[in-house]
mmCIF file of C-alpha atoms in Angstrom:
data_model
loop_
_atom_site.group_PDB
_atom_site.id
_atom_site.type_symbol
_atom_site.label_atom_id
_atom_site.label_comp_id
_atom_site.label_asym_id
_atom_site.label_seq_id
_atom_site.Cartn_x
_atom_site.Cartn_y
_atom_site.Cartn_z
ATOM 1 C CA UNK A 85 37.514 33.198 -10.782
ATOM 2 C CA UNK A 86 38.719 34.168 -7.010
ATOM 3 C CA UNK A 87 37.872 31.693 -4.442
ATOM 4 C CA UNK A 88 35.738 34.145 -2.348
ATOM 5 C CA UNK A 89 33.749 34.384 -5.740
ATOM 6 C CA UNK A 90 33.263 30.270 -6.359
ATOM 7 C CA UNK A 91 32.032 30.420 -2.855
ATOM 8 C CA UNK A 92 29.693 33.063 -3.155
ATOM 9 C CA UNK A 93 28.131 31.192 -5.830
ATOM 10 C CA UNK A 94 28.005 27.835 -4.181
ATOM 11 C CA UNK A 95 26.549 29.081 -1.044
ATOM 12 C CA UNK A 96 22.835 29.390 -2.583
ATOM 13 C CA UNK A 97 22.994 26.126 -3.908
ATOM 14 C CA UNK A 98 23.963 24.586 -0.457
ATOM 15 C CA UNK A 99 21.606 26.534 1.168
ATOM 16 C CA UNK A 100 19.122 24.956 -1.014
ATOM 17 C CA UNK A 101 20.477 21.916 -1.333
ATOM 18 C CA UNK A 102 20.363 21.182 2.797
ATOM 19 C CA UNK A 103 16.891 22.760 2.722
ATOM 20 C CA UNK A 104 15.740 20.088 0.409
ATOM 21 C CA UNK A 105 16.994 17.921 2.879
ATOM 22 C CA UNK A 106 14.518 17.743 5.690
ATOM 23 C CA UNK A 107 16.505 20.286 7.955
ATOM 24 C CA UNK A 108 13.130 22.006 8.653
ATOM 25 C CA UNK A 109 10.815 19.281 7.459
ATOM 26 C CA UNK A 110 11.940 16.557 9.181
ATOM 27 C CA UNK A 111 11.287 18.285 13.076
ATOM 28 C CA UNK A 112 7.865 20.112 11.578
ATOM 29 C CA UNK A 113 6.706 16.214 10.817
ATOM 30 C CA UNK A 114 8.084 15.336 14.387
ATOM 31 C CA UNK A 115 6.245 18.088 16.106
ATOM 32 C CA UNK A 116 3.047 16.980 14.061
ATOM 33 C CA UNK A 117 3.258 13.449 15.685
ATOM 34 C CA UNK A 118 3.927 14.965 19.164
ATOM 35 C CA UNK A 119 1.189 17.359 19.187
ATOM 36 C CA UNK A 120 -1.028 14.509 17.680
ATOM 37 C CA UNK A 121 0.175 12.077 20.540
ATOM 38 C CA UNK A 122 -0.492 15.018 23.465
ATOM 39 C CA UNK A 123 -4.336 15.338 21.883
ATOM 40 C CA UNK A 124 -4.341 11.521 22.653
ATOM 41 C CA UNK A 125 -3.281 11.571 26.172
ATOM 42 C CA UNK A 126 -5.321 14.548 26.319
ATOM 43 C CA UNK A 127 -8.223 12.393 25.322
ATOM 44 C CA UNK A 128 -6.950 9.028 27.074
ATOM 45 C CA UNK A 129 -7.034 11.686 30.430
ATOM 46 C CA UNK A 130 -10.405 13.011 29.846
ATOM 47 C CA UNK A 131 -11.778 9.210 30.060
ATOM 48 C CA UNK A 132 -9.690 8.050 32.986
ATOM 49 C CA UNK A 133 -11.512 11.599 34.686
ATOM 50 C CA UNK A 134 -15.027 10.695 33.780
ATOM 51 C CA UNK A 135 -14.793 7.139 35.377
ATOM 52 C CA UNK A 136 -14.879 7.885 38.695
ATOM 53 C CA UNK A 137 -18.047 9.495 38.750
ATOM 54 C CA UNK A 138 -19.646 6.920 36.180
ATOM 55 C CA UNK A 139 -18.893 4.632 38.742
ATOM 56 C CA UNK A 140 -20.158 6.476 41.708
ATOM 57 C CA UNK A 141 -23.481 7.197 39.933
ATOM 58 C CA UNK A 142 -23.945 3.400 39.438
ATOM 59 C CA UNK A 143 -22.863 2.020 42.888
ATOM 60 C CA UNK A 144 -26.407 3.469 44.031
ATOM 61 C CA UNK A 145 -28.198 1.091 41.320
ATOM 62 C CA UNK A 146 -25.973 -1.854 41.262
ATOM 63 C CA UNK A 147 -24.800 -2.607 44.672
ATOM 64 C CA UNK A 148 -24.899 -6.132 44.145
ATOM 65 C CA UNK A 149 -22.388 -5.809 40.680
ATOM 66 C CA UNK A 150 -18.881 -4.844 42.804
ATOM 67 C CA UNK A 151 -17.027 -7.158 41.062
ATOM 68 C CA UNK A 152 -17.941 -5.023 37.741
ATOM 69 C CA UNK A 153 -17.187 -1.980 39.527
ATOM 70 C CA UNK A 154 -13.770 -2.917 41.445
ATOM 71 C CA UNK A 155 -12.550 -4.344 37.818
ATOM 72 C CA UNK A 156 -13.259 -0.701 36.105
ATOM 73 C CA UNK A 157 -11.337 0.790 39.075
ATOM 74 C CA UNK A 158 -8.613 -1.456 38.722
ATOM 75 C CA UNK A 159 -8.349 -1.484 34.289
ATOM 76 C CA UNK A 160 -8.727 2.603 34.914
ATOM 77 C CA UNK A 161 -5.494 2.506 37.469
ATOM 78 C CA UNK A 162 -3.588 0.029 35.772
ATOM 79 C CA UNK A 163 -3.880 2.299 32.265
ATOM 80 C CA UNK A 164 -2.885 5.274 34.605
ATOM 81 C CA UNK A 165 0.135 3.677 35.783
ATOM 82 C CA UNK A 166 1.465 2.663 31.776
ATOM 83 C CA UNK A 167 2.781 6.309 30.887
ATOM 84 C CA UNK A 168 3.824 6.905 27.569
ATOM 85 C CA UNK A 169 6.412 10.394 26.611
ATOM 86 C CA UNK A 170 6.898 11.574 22.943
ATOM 87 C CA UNK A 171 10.377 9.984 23.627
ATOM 88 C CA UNK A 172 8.810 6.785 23.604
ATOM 89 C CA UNK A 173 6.893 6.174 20.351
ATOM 90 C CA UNK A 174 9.713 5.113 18.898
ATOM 91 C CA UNK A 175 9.802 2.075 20.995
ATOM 92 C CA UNK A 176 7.055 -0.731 19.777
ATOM 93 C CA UNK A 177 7.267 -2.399 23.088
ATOM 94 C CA UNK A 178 6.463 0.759 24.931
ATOM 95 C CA UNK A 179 3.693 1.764 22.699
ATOM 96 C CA UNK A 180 2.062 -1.999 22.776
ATOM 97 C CA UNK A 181 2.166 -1.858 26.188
ATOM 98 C CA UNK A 182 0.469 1.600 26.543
ATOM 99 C CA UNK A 183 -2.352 0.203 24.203
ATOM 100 C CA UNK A 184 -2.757 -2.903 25.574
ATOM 101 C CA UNK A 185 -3.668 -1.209 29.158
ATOM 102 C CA UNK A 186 -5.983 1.306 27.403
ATOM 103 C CA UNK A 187 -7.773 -1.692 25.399
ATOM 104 C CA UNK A 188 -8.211 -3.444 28.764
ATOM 105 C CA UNK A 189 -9.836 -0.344 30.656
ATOM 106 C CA UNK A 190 -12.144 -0.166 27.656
ATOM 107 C CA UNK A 191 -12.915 -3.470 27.758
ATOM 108 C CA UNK A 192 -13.513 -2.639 31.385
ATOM 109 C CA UNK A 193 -16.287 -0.037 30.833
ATOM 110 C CA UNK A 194 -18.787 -1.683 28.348
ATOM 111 C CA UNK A 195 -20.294 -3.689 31.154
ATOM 112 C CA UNK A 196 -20.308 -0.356 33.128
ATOM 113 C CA UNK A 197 -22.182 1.288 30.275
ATOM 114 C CA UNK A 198 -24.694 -1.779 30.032
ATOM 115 C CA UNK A 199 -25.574 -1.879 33.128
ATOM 116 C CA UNK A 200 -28.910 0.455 32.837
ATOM 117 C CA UNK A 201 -30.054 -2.584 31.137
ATOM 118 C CA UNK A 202 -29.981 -4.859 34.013
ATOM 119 C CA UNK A 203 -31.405 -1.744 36.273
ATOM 120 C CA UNK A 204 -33.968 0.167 33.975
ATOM 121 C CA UNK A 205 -34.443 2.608 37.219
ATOM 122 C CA UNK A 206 -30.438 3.625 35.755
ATOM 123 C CA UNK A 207 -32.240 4.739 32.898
ATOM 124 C CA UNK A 208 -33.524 8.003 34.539
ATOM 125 C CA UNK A 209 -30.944 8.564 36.282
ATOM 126 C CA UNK A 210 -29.736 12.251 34.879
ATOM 127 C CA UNK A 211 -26.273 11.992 35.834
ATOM 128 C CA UNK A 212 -25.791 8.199 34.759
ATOM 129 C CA UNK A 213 -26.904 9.459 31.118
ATOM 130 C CA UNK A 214 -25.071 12.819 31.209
ATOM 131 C CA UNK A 215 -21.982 10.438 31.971
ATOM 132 C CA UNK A 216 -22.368 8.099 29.935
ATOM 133 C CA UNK A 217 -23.033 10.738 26.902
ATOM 134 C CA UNK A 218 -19.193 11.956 27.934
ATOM 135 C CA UNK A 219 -17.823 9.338 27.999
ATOM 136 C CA UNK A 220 -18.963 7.980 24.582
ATOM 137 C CA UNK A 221 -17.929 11.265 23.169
ATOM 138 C CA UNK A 222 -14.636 10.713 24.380
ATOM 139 C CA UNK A 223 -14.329 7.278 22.810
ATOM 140 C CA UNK A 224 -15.462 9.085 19.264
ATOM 141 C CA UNK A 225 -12.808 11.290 20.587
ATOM 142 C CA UNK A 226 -10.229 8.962 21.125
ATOM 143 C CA UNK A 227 -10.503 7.210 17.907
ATOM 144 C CA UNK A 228 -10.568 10.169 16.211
ATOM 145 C CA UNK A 229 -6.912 11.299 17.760
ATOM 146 C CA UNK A 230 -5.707 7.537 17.509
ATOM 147 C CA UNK A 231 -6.513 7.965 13.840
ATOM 148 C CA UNK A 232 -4.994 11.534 13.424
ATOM 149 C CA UNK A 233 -2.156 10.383 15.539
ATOM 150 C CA UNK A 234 -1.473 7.221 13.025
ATOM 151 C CA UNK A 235 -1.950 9.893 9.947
ATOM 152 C CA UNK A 236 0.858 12.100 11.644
ATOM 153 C CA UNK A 237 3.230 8.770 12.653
ATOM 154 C CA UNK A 238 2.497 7.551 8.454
ATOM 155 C CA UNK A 239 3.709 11.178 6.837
ATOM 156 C CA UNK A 240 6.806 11.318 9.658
ATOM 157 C CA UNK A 241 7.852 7.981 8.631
ATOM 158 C CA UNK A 242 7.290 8.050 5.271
ATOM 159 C CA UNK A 243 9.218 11.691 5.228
ATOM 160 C CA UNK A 244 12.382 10.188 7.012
ATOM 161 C CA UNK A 245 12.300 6.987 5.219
ATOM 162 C CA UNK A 246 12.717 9.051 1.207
ATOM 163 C CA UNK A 247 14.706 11.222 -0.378
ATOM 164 C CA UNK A 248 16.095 13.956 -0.227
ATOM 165 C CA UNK A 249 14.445 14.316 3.446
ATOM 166 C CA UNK A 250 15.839 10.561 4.546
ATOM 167 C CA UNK A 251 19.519 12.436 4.418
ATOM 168 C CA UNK A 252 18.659 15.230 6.710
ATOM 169 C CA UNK A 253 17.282 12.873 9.094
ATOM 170 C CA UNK A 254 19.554 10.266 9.071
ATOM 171 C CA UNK A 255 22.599 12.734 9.257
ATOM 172 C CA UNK A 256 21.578 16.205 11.487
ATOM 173 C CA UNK A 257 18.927 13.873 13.753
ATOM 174 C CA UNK A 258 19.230 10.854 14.040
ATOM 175 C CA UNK A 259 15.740 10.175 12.891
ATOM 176 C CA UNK A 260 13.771 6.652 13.766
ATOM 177 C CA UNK A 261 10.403 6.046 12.966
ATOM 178 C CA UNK A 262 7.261 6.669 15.093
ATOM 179 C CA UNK A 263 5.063 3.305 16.142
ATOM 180 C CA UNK A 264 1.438 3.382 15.109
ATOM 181 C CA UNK A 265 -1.152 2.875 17.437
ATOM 182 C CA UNK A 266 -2.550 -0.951 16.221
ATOM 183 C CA UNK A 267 -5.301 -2.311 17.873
ATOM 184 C CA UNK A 268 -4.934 -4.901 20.664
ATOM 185 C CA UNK A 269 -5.200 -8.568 20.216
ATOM 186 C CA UNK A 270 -8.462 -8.680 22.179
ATOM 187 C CA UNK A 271 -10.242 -6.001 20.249
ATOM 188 C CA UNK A 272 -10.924 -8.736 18.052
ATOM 189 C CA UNK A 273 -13.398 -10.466 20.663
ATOM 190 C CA UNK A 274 -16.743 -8.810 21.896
ATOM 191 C CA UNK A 275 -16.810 -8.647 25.424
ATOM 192 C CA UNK A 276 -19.407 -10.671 27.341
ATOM 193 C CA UNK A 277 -21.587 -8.971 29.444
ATOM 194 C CA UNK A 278 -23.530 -10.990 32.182
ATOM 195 C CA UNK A 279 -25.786 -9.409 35.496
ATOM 196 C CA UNK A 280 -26.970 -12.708 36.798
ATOM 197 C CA UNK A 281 -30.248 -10.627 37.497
ATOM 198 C CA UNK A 282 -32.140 -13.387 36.077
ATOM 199 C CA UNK A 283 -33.440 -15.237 38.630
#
């Protein structure tokens, strides 16, 4: 058997063999995660947007409450100063940090929400509802891409981490795993809301 002929039979079964090797799997899964983690920021951006005029709407009712009001301002700049790139989410630090500022800006709002409570005249306000309707549909929204984001980080790791798709990864790209979104410390406390309006 010539050479030329012992490589044209060989060359199918590398070509399969490095296919079964996460050459193309391996950046599809990445691409999943990214495209999962832009919906989130997408999401994360469409909140920080809303909160401006949530606030606005309120400062007619709730005068008095500016100390509620200047702490949503300041949890809604802090979170937009804590960036996070697809380059990141490999570093648990980073990604902590990013979801630590979120948790505090939504921390941040639930007074904001109950505040029609305190000031039933809120109640009727158009715009205060409208806004408030947003803005819990971008929470469902945001837990909903925090989940699909996780999903996306569990099948890339889990597809880098076995075989045959671990060699490919390890070898042509250097492949770490993603960090999970995990809730913050102080989502395990209910927030207290207080108005003083009572007497």
């Amino acid at each position: 058997m010539t050479v030329v002929r012992r490589i044209g039979l060989l060359a199918p079964l590398a070509a399969v063999s490095v296919a079964g090797c996460g050459i193309n799997s391996v950046p599809t899964a990445e691409e999943k995660v990214n495209a999962a983690w832009g919906n989130l920021q997408a999401d994360y951006q469409r909140r920080s947007d809303l909160i401006p005029n949530l606030v606005e709407t309120v400062k007619g009712y709730a005068a008095q409450e500016k100390s509620v009001l200047i702490q949503v301002t300041e949890a809604r700049a802090k979170a937009g100063s804590v960036q996070l790139s697809a380059s990141d989410l490999e570093d648990p630090a980073k990604v902590q940090e990013f979801a630590n500022a979120q948790a505090r800006l939504s921390a941040a709002i639930i007074p904001l929400q109950r505040m029609q409570e305190a000031y039933p005249d809120l109640k009727s306000n158009q715009n205060f509802l409208a806004l408030q309707d947003q803005l819990e549909g971008t929470e469902n929204r945001i837990n909903t891409s925090r989940r699909d984001y996780n999903e996306a980080v569990q099948a890339y790791n889990t597809r880098i981490r076995t075989f045959p798709d671990a060699i490919g990864a390890r070898v042509f790209y250097g492949a770490k795993p993603k960090v999970p979104f995990q809730a913050a410390a102080s989502a395990q406390e209910a927030p207290s809301v207080n108005f003083n309006t009572a007497g």
